[in-house]
Coordinates of C-alpha atoms in Angstrom, one line a residue:
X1 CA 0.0 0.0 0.0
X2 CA 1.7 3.6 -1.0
X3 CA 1.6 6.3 1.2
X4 CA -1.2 8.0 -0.4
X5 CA -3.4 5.0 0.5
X6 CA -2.4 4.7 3.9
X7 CA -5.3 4.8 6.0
X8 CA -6.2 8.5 8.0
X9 CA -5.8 7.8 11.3
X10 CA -8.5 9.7 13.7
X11 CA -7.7 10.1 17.5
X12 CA -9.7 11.9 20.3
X13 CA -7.5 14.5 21.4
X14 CA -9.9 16.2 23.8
X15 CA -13.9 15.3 25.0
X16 CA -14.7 17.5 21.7
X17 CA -12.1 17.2 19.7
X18 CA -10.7 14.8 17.1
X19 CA -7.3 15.0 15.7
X20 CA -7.0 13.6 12.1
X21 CA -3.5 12.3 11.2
X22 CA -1.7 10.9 7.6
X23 CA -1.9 11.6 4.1
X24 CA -5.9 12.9 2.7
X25 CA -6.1 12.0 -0.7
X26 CA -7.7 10.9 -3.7
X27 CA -6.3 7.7 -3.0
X28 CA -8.4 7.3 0.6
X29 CA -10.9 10.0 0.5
X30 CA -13.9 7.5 0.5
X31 CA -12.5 5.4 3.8
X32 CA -11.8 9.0 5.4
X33 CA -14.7 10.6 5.1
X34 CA -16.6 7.4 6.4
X35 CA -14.1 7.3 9.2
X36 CA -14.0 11.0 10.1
X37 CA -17.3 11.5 9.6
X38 CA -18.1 8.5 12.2
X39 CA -15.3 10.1 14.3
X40 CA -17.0 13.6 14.7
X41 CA -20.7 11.9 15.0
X42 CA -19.7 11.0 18.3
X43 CA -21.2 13.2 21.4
X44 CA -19.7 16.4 22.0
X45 CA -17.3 16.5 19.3
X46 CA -16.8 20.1 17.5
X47 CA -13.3 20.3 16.5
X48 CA -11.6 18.7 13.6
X49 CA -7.8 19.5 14.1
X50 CA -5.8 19.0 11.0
X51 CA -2.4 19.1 12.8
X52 CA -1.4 15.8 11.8
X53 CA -1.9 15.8 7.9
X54 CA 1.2 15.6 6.5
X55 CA -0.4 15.6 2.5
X56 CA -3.8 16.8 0.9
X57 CA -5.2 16.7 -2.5
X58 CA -8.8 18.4 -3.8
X59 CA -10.3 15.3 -2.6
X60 CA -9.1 15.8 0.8
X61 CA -10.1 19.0 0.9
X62 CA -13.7 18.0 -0.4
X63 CA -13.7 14.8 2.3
X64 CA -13.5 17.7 4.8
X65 CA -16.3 19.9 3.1
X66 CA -18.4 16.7 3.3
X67 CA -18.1 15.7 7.0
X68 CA -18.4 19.4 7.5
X69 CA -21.6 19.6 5.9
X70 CA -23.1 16.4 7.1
X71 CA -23.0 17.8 10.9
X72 CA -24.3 20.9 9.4
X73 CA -27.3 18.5 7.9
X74 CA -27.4 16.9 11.3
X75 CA -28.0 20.5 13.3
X76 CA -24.4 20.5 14.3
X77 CA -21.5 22.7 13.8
X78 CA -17.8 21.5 13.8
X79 CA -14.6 24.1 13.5
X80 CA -11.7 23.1 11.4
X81 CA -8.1 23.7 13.9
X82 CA -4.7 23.4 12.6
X83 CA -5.6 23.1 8.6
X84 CA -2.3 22.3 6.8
X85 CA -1.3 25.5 4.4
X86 CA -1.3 23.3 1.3
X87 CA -5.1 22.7 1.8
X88 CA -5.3 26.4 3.0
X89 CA -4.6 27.7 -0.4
X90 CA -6.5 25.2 -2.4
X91 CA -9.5 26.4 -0.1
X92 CA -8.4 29.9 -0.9
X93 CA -8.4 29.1 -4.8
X94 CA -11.2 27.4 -4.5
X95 CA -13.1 29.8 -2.9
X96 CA -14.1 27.2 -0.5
X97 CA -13.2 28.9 3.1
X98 CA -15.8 30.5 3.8
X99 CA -17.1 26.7 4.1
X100 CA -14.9 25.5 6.5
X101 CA -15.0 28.8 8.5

């Protein structure tokens, strides 16, 4: 398995807080959003901290704009900690941050 398909690895860093750690990809998008969106639908949990990706794509970013929006369908609101600048600017170019604001 490459790097780039290396499972993201999601730890509770706080009550309600996850940190999400590894490469975010094309090549794992799908498995991370199911397992960061499961991650965050635990009680309590309202902040995704980015500190340990080390690598993001477009479909990293859109993973996170998915979980994101899922809690928003769900009534609640996460906040986004720690996003690596690589996936800042693609946000930025994207117009996207107002999303994960």
């Amino acid at each position: 398995m490459s790097d780039a398909a290396a499972p993201v690895k999601v730890d509770d860093i706080a009550p309600d807080a996850v940190r999400v750690s590894g490469v975010l990809t094309f090549a794992n998008a799908a498995r991370a959003l199911d397992t960061i969106g499961a991650a965050v639908a635990r009680d309590g949990r309202q902040v995704i901290d980015l500190s340990g990706v080390t690598r993001s794509d477009s479909a990293g970013l859109a993973c996170l704009l998915a979980v994101l929006a899922g809690a928003a369908e769900r009534g609640r609101s996460l906040t986004v900690r720690n996003m690596p600048e690589g996936m800042h600017l693609l946000a930025s170019v994207c117009e996207v941050e107002a999303l994960l604001a």
